[in-house]
PDB file of C-alpha atoms in Angstrom:
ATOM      1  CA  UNK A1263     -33.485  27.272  15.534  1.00 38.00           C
ATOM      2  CA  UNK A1264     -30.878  25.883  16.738  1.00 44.00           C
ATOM      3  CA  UNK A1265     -31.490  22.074  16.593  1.00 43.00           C
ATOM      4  CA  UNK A1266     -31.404  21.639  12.593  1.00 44.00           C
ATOM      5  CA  UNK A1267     -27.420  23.015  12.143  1.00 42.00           C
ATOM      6  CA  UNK A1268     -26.701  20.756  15.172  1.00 41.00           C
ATOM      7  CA  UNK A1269     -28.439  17.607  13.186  1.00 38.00           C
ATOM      8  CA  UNK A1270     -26.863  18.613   9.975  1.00 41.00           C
ATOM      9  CA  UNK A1271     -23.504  18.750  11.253  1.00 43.00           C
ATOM     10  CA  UNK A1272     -24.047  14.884  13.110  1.00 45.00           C
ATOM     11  CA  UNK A1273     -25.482  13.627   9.915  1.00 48.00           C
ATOM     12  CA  UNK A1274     -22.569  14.782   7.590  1.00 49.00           C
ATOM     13  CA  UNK A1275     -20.153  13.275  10.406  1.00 54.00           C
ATOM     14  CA  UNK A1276     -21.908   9.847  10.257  1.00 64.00           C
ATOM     15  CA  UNK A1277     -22.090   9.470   6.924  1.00 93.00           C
ATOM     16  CA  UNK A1278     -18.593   8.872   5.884  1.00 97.00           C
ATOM     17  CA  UNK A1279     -19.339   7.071   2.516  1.00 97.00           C
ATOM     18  CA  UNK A1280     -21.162  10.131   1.477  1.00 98.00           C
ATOM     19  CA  UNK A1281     -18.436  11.932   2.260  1.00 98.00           C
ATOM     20  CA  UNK A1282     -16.441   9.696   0.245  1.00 98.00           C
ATOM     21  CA  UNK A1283     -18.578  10.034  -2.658  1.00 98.00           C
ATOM     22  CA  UNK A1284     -18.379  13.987  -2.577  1.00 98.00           C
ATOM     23  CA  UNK A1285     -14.385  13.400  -2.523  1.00 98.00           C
ATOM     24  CA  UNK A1286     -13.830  11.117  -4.781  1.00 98.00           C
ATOM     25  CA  UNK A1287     -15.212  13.265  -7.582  1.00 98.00           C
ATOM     26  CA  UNK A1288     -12.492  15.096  -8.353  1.00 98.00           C
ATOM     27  CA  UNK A1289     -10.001  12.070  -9.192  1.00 98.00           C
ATOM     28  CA  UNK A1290     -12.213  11.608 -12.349  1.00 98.00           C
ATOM     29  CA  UNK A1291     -11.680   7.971 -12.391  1.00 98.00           C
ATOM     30  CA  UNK A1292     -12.693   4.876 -10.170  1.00 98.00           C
ATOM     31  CA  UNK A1293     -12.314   5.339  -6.063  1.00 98.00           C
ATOM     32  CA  UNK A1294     -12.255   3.181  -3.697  1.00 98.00           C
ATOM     33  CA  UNK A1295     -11.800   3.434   0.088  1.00 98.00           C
ATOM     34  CA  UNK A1296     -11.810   0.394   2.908  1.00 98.00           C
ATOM     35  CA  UNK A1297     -11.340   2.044   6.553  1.00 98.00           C
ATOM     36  CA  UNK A1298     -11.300   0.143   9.346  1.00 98.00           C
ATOM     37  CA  UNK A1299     -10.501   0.878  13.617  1.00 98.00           C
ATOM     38  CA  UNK A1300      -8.662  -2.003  14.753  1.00 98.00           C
ATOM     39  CA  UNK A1301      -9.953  -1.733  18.439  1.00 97.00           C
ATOM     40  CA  UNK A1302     -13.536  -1.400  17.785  1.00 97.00           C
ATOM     41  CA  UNK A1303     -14.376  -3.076  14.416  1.00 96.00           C
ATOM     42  CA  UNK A1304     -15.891  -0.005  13.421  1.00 97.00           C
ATOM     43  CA  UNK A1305     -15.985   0.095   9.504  1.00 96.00           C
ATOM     44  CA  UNK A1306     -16.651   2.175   6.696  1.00 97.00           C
ATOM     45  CA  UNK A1307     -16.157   1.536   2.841  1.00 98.00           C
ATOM     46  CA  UNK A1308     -16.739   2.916  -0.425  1.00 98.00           C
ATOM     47  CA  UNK A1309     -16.596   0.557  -3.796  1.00 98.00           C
ATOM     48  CA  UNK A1310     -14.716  -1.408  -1.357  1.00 98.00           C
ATOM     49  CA  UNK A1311     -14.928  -4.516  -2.823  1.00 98.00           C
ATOM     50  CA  UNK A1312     -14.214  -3.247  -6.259  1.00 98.00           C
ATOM     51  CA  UNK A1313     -11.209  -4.287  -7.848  1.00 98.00           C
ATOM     52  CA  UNK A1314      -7.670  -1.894  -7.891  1.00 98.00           C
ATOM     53  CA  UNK A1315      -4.495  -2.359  -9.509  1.00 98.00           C
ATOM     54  CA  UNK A1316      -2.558  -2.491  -6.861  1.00 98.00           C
ATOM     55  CA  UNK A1317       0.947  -1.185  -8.307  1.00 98.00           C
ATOM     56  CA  UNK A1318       3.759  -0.748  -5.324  1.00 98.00           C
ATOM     57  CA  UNK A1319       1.421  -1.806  -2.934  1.00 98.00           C
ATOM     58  CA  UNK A1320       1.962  -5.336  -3.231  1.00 98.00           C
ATOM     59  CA  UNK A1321       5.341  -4.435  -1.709  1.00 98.00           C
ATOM     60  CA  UNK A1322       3.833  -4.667   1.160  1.00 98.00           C
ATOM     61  CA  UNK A1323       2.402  -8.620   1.070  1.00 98.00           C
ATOM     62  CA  UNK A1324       5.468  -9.553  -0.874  1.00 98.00           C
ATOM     63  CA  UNK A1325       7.409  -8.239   1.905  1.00 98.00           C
ATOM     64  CA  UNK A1326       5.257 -10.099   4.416  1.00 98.00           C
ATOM     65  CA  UNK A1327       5.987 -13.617   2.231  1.00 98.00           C
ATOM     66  CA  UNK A1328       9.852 -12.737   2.506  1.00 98.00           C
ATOM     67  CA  UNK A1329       9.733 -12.380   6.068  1.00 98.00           C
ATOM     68  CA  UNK A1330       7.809 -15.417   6.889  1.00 98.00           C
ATOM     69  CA  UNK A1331      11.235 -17.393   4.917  1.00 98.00           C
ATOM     70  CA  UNK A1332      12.949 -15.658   7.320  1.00 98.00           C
ATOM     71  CA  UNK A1333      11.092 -16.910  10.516  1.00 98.00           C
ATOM     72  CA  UNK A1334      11.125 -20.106   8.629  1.00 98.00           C
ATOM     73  CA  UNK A1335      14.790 -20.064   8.505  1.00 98.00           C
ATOM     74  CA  UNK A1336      14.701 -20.339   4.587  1.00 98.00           C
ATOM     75  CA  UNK A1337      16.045 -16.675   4.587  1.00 98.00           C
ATOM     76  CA  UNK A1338      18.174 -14.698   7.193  1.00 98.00           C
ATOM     77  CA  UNK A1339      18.457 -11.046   7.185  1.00 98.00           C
ATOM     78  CA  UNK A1340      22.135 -10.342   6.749  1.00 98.00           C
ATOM     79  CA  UNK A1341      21.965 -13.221   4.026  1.00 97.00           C
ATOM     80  CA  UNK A1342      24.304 -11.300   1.162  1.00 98.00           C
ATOM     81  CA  UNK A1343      22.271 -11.726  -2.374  1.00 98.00           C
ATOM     82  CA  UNK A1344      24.039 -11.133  -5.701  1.00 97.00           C
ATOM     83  CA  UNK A1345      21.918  -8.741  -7.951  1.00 98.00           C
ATOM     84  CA  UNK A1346      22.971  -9.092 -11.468  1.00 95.00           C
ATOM     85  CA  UNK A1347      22.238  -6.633 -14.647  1.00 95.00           C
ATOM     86  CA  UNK A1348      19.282  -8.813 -15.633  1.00 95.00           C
ATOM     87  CA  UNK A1349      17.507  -8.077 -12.309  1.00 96.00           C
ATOM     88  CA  UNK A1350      17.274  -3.821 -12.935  1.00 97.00           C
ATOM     89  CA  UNK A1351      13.975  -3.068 -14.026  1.00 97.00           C
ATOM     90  CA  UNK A1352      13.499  -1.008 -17.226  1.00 94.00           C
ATOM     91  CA  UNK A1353      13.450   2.865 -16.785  1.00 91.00           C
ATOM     92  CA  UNK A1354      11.522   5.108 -16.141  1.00 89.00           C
ATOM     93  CA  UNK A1355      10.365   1.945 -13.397  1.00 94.00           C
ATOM     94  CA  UNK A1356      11.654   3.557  -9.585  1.00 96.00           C
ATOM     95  CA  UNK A1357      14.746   1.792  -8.351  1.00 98.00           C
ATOM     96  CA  UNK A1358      17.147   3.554  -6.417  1.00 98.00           C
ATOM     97  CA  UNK A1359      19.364   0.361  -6.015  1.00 98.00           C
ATOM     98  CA  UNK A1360      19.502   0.509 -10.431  1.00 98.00           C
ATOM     99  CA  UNK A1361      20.617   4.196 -10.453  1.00 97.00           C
ATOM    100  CA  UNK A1362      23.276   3.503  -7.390  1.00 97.00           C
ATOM    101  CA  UNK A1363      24.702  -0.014  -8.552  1.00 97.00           C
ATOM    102  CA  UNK A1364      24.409   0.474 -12.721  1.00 96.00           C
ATOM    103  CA  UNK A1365      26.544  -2.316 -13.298  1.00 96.00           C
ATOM    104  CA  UNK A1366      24.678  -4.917 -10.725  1.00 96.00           C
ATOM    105  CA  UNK A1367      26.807  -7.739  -9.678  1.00 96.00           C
ATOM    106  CA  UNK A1368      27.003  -6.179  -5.944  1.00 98.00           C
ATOM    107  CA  UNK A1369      25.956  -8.119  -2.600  1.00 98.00           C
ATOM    108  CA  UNK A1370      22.948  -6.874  -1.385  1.00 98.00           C
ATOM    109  CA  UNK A1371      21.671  -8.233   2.163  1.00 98.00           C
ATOM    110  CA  UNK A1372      17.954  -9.278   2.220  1.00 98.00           C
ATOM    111  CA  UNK A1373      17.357  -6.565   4.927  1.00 98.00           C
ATOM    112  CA  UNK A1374      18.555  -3.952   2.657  1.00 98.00           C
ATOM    113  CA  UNK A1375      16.224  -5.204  -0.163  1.00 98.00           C
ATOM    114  CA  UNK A1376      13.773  -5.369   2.057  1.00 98.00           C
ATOM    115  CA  UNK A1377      14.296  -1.667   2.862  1.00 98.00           C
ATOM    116  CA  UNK A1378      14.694  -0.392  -0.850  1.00 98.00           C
ATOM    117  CA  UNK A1379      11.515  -2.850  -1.624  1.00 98.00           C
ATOM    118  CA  UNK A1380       9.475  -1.008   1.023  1.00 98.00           C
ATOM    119  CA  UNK A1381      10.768   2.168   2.073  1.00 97.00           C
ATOM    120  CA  UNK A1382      11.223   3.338  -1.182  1.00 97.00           C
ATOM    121  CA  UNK A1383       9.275   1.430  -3.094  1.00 97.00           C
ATOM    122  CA  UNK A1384      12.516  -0.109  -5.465  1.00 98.00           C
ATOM    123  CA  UNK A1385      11.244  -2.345  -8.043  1.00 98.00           C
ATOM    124  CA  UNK A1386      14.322  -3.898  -8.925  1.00 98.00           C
ATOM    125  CA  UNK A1387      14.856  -4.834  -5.342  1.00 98.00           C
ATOM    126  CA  UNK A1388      10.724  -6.558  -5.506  1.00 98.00           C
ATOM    127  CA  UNK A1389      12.031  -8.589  -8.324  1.00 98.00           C
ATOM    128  CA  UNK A1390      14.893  -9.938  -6.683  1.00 98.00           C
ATOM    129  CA  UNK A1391      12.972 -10.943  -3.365  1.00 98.00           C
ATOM    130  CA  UNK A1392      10.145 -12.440  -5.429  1.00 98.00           C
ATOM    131  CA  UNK A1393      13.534 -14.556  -6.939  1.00 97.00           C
ATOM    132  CA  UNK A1394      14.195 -15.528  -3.851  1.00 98.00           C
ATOM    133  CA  UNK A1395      10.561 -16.775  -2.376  1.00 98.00           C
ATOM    134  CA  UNK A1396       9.941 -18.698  -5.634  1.00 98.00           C
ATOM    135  CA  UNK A1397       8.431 -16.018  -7.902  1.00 98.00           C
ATOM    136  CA  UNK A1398       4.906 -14.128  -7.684  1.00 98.00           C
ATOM    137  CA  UNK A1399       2.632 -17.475  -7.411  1.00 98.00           C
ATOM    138  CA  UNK A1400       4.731 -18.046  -3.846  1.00 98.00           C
ATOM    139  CA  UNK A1401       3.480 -14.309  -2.423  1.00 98.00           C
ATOM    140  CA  UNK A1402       0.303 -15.283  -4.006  1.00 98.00           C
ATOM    141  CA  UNK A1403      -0.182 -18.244  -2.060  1.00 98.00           C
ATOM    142  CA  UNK A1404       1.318 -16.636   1.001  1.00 98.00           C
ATOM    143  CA  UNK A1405      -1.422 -14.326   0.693  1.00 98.00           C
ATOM    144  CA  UNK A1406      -4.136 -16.951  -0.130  1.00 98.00           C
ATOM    145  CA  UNK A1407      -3.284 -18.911   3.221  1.00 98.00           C
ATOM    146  CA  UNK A1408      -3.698 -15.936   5.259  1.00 98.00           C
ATOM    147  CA  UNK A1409      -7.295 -16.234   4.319  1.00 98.00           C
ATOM    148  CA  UNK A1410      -7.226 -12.840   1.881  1.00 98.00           C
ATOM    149  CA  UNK A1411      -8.887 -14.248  -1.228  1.00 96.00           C
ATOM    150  CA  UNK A1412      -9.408 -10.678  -2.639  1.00 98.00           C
ATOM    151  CA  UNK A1413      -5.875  -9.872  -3.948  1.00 98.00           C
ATOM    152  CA  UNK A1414      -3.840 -11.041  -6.925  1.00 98.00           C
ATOM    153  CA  UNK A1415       0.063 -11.482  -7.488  1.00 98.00           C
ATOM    154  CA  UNK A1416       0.337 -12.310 -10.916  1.00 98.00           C
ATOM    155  CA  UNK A1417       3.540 -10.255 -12.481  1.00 98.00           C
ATOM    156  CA  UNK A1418       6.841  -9.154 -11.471  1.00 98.00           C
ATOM    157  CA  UNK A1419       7.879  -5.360 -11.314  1.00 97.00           C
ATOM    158  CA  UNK A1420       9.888  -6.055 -14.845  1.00 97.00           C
ATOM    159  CA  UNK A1421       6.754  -7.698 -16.632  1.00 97.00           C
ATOM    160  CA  UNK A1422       4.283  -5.013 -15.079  1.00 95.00           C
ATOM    161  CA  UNK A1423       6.866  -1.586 -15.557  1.00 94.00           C
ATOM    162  CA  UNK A1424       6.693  -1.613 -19.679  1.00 93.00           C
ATOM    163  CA  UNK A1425       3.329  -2.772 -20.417  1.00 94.00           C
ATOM    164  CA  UNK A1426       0.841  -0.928 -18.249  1.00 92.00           C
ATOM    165  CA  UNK A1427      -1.985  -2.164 -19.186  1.00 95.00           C
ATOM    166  CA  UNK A1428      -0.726  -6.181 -17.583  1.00 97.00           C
ATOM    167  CA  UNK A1429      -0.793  -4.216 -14.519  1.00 97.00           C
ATOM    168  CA  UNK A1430      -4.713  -5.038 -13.918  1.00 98.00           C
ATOM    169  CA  UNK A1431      -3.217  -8.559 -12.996  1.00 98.00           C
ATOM    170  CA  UNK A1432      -1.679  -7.132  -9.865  1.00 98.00           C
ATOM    171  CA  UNK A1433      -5.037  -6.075  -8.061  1.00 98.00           C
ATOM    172  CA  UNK A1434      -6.619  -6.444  -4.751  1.00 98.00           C
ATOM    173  CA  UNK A1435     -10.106  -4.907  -3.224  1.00 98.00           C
ATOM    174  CA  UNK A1436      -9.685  -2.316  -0.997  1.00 98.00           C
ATOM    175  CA  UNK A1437     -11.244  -4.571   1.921  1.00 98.00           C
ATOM    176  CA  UNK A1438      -8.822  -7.118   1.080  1.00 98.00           C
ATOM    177  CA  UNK A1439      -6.133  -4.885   2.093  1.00 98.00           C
ATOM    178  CA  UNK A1440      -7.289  -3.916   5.030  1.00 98.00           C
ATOM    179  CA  UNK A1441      -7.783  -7.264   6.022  1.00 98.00           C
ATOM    180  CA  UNK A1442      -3.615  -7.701   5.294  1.00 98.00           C
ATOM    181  CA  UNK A1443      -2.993  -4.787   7.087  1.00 98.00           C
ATOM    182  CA  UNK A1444      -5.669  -5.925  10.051  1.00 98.00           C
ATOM    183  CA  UNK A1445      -3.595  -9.309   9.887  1.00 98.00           C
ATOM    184  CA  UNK A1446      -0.070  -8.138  10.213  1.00 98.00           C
ATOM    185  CA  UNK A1447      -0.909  -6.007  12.933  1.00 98.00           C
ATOM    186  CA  UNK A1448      -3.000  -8.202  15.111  1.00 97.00           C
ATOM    187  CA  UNK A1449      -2.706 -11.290  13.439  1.00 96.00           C
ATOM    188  CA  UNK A1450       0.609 -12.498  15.174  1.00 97.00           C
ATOM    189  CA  UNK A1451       1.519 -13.974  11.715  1.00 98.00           C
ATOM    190  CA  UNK A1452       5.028 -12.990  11.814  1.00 98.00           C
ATOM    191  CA  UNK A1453       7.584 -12.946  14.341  1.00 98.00           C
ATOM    192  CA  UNK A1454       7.571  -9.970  16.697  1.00 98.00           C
ATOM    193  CA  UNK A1455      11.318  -8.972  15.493  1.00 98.00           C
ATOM    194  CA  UNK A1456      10.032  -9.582  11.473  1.00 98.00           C
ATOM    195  CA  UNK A1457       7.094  -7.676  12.827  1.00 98.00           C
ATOM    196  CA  UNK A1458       8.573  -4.452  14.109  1.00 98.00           C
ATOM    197  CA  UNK A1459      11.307  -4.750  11.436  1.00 98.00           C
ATOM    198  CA  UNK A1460       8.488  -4.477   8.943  1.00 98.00           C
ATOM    199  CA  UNK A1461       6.743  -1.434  10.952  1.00 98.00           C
ATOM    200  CA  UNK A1462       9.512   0.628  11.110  1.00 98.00           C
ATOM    201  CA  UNK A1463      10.177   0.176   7.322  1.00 98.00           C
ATOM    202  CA  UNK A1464       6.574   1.123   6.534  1.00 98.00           C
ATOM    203  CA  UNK A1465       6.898   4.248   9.199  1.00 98.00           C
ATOM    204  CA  UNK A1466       9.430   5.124   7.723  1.00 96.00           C
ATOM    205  CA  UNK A1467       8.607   4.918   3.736  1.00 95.00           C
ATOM    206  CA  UNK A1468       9.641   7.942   2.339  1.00 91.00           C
ATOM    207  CA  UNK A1469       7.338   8.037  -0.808  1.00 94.00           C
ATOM    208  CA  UNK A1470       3.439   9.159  -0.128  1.00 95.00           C
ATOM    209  CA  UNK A1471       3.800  12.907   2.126  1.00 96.00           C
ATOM    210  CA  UNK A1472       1.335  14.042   0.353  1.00 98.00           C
ATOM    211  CA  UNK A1473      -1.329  11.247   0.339  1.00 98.00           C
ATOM    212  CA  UNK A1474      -2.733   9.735   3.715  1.00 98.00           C
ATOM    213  CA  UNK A1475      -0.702  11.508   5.863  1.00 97.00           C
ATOM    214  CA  UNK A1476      -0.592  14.993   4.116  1.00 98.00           C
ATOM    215  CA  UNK A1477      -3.551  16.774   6.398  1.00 98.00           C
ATOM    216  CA  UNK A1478      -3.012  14.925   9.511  1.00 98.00           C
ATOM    217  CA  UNK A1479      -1.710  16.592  12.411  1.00 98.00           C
ATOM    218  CA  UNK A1480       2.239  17.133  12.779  1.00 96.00           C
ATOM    219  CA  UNK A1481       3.684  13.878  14.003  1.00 96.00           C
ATOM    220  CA  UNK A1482       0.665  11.627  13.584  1.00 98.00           C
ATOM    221  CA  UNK A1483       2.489   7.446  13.003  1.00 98.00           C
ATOM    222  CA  UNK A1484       1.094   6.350   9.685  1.00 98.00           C
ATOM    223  CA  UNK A1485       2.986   2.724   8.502  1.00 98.00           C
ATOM    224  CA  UNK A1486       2.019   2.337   5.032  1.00 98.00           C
ATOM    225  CA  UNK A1487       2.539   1.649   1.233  1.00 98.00           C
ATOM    226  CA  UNK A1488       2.037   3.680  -1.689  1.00 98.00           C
ATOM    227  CA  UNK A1489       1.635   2.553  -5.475  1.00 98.00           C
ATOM    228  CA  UNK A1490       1.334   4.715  -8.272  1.00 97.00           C
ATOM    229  CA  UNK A1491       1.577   4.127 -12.289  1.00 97.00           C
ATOM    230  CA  UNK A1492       2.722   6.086 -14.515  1.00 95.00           C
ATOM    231  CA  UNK A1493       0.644   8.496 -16.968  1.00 96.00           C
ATOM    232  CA  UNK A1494      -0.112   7.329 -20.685  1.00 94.00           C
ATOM    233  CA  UNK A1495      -2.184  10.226 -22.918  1.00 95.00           C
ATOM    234  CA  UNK A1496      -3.631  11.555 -19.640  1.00 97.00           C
ATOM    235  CA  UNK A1497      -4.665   8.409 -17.992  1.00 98.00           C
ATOM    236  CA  UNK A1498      -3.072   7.226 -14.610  1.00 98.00           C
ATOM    237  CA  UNK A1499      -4.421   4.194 -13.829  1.00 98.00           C
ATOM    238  CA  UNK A1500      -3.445   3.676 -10.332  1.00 98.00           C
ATOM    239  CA  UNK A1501      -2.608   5.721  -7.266  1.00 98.00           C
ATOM    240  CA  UNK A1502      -2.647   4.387  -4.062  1.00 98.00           C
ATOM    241  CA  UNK A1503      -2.160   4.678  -0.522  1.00 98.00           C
ATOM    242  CA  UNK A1504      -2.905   1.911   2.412  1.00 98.00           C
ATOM    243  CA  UNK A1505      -1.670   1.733   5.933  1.00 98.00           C
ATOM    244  CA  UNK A1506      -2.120   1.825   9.860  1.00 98.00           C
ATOM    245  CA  UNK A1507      -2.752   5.242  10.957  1.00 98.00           C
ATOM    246  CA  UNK A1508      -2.280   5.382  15.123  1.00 98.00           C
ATOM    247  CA  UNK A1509      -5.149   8.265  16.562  1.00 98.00           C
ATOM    248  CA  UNK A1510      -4.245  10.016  19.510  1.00 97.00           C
ATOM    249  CA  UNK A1511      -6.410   7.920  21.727  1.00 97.00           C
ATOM    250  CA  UNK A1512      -3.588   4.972  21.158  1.00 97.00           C
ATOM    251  CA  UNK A1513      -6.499   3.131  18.712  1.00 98.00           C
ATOM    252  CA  UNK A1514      -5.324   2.044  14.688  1.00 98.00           C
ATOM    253  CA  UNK A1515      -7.463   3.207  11.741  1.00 98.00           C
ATOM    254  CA  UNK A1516      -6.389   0.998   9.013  1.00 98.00           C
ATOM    255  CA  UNK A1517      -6.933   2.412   5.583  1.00 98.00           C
ATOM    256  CA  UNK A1518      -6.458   2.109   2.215  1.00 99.00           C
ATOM    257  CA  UNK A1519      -7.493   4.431  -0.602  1.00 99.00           C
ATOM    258  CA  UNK A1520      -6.773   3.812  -4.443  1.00 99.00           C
ATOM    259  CA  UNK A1521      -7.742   5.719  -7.190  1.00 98.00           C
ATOM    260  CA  UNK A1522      -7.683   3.923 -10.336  1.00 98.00           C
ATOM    261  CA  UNK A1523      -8.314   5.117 -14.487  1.00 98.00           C
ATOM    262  CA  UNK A1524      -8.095   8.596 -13.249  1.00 98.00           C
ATOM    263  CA  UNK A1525      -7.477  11.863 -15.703  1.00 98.00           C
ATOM    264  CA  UNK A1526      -6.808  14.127 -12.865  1.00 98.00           C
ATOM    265  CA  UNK A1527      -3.378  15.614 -11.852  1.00 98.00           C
ATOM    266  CA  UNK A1528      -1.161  14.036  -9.424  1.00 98.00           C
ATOM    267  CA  UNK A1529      -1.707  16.928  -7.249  1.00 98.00           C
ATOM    268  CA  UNK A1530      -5.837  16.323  -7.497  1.00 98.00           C
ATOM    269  CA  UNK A1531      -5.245  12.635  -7.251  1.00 98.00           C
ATOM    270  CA  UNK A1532      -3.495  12.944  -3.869  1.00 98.00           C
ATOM    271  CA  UNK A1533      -5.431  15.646  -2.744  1.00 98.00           C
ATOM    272  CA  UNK A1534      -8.202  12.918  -3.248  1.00 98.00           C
ATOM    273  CA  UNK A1535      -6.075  10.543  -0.905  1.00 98.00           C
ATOM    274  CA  UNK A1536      -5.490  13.008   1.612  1.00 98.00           C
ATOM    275  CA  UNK A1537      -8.717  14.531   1.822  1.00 98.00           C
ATOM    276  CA  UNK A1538     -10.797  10.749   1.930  1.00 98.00           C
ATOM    277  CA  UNK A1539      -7.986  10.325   5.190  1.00 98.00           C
ATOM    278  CA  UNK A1540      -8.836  13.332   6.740  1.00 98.00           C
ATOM    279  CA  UNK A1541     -12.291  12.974   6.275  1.00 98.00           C
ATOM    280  CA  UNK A1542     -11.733   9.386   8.063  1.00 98.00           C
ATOM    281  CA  UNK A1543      -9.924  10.748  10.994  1.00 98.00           C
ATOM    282  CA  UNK A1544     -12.315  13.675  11.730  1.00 97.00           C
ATOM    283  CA  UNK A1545     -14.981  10.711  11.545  1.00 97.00           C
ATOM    284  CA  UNK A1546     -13.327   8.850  14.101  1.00 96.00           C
ATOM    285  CA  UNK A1547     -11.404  11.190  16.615  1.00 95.00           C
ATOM    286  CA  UNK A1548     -13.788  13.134  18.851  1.00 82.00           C
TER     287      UNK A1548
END
């Protein structure tokens, strides 16, 4: 009497994608989920090799392209960078730098736009990095030559903020960016200080409480990147969250989760996000 619960309970646990499935249902769009543990290869997906609009997320791999100018030499950290008028994306597009420096023409260093860029998620600041690597087809072919085939660069945040619909152009699989996030962190493709300079801006992104990290327990290190449209006659057509989550065993769960076409709330959509990561950790912490 006993033996059936007990199976019931192992089969739910071991099949995640299921699980997945059952979650995803009330974004009431298109979900898809890449998860990945770093030290064990273990892997689950779900319409992970669909394509997403990536939105903000491509922060992330531009700021990867940035930082390899730097190791280069090309770039240097406390370089000063004049952002002018012409480099504010258009409201309502995010950038704190915008609403703090309305007129522009102010020095900004490239660490500091690399901390609005990331941290929280500053469009204006994207622009003016992509400026400086030579545009989006640069982070593109960054990307390329790190062997991720699966992801697209194609606009800047000022092309992609007015006319959501371009923003299709900026995409990536879910499995594509986990295998970014698998290179970055294993990959030794950046130097260890543009490394850890880049990890402690992604711990430390302030936007996304309440997607991957929202049901995980108190303190819990999760380095990632959010990206989220805005809302046009009920439609959002992305919201995203990818990352490194560390378990308490010291091993990395890479993730990334992004809803996209949805007609949910923002509270159901993250709940979404939250619950697929939760899910994902109770899958692979004992």
């Amino acid at each position: 009497m006993l033996i059936c619960p007990l199976l019931s309970i192992a089969q739910t646990k071991n099949n995640l994608p299921q699980q997945f499935a059952v979650i995803a249902e009330a974004a009431k769009g298109k979900v898809g989920v890449s998860v990945q543990v770093l030290e064990t290869g273990q892997r689950m997906g779900y319409n992970s090799i669909r394509q997403f609009p990536m939105q903000s997320v491509y922060k992330f791999p531009i700021a990867m392209a940035v930082l390899q100018q730097v190791d280069q030499g090309k770039l240097q950290l406390q370089q000063p960078v004049k952002v002018l008028p012409s480099d504010y994306i258009p409201r309502p597009g995010h950038s704190p730098l915008r609403d703090e420096h309305p007129a522009g023409n102010v020095d900004v260093t490239v660490a500091e736009l690399l901390r609005y860029n990331v941290a929280e998620s500053d469009g204006s600041a994207c622009d003016v990095l992509l400026r400086l690597i030579g545009g989006t087809k640069a982070a593109d072919r960054y990307v390329h030559s790190l062997g991720i085939k699966d992801m697209s660069i194609a606009l800047t945040e000022k092309v992609q903020v007015p006319n959501e619909p371009m923003q299709y152009q900026n995409w990536c699989t879910p499995d594509a960016m986990n295998a970014l996030f698998k290179k970055f962190y294993t990959g030794h493709v950046l130097s260890d200080s543009s490394f850890h300079f880049l990890l402690d801006l992604l711990v430390n992104s302030g936007p996304g409480a309440r997607r991957l990290k929202a049901q995980l327990p108190a303190g819990t290190v999760v380095a990632h990147k959010t990206g989220t449209s805005g809302t046009e006659n009920g439609l959002t057509r992305a919201t995203n969250d990818a990352g490194i989550i560390t378990l308490p065993n010291g091993q990395h769960m890479v993730i990334s989760v992004f809803i996209r076409d949805s007609y949910a709330d923002q509270q159901t959509r993250e709940k979404t996000i939250a619950d697929i990561a939760k899910a994902a950790w109770d899958h692979f912490v004992p």
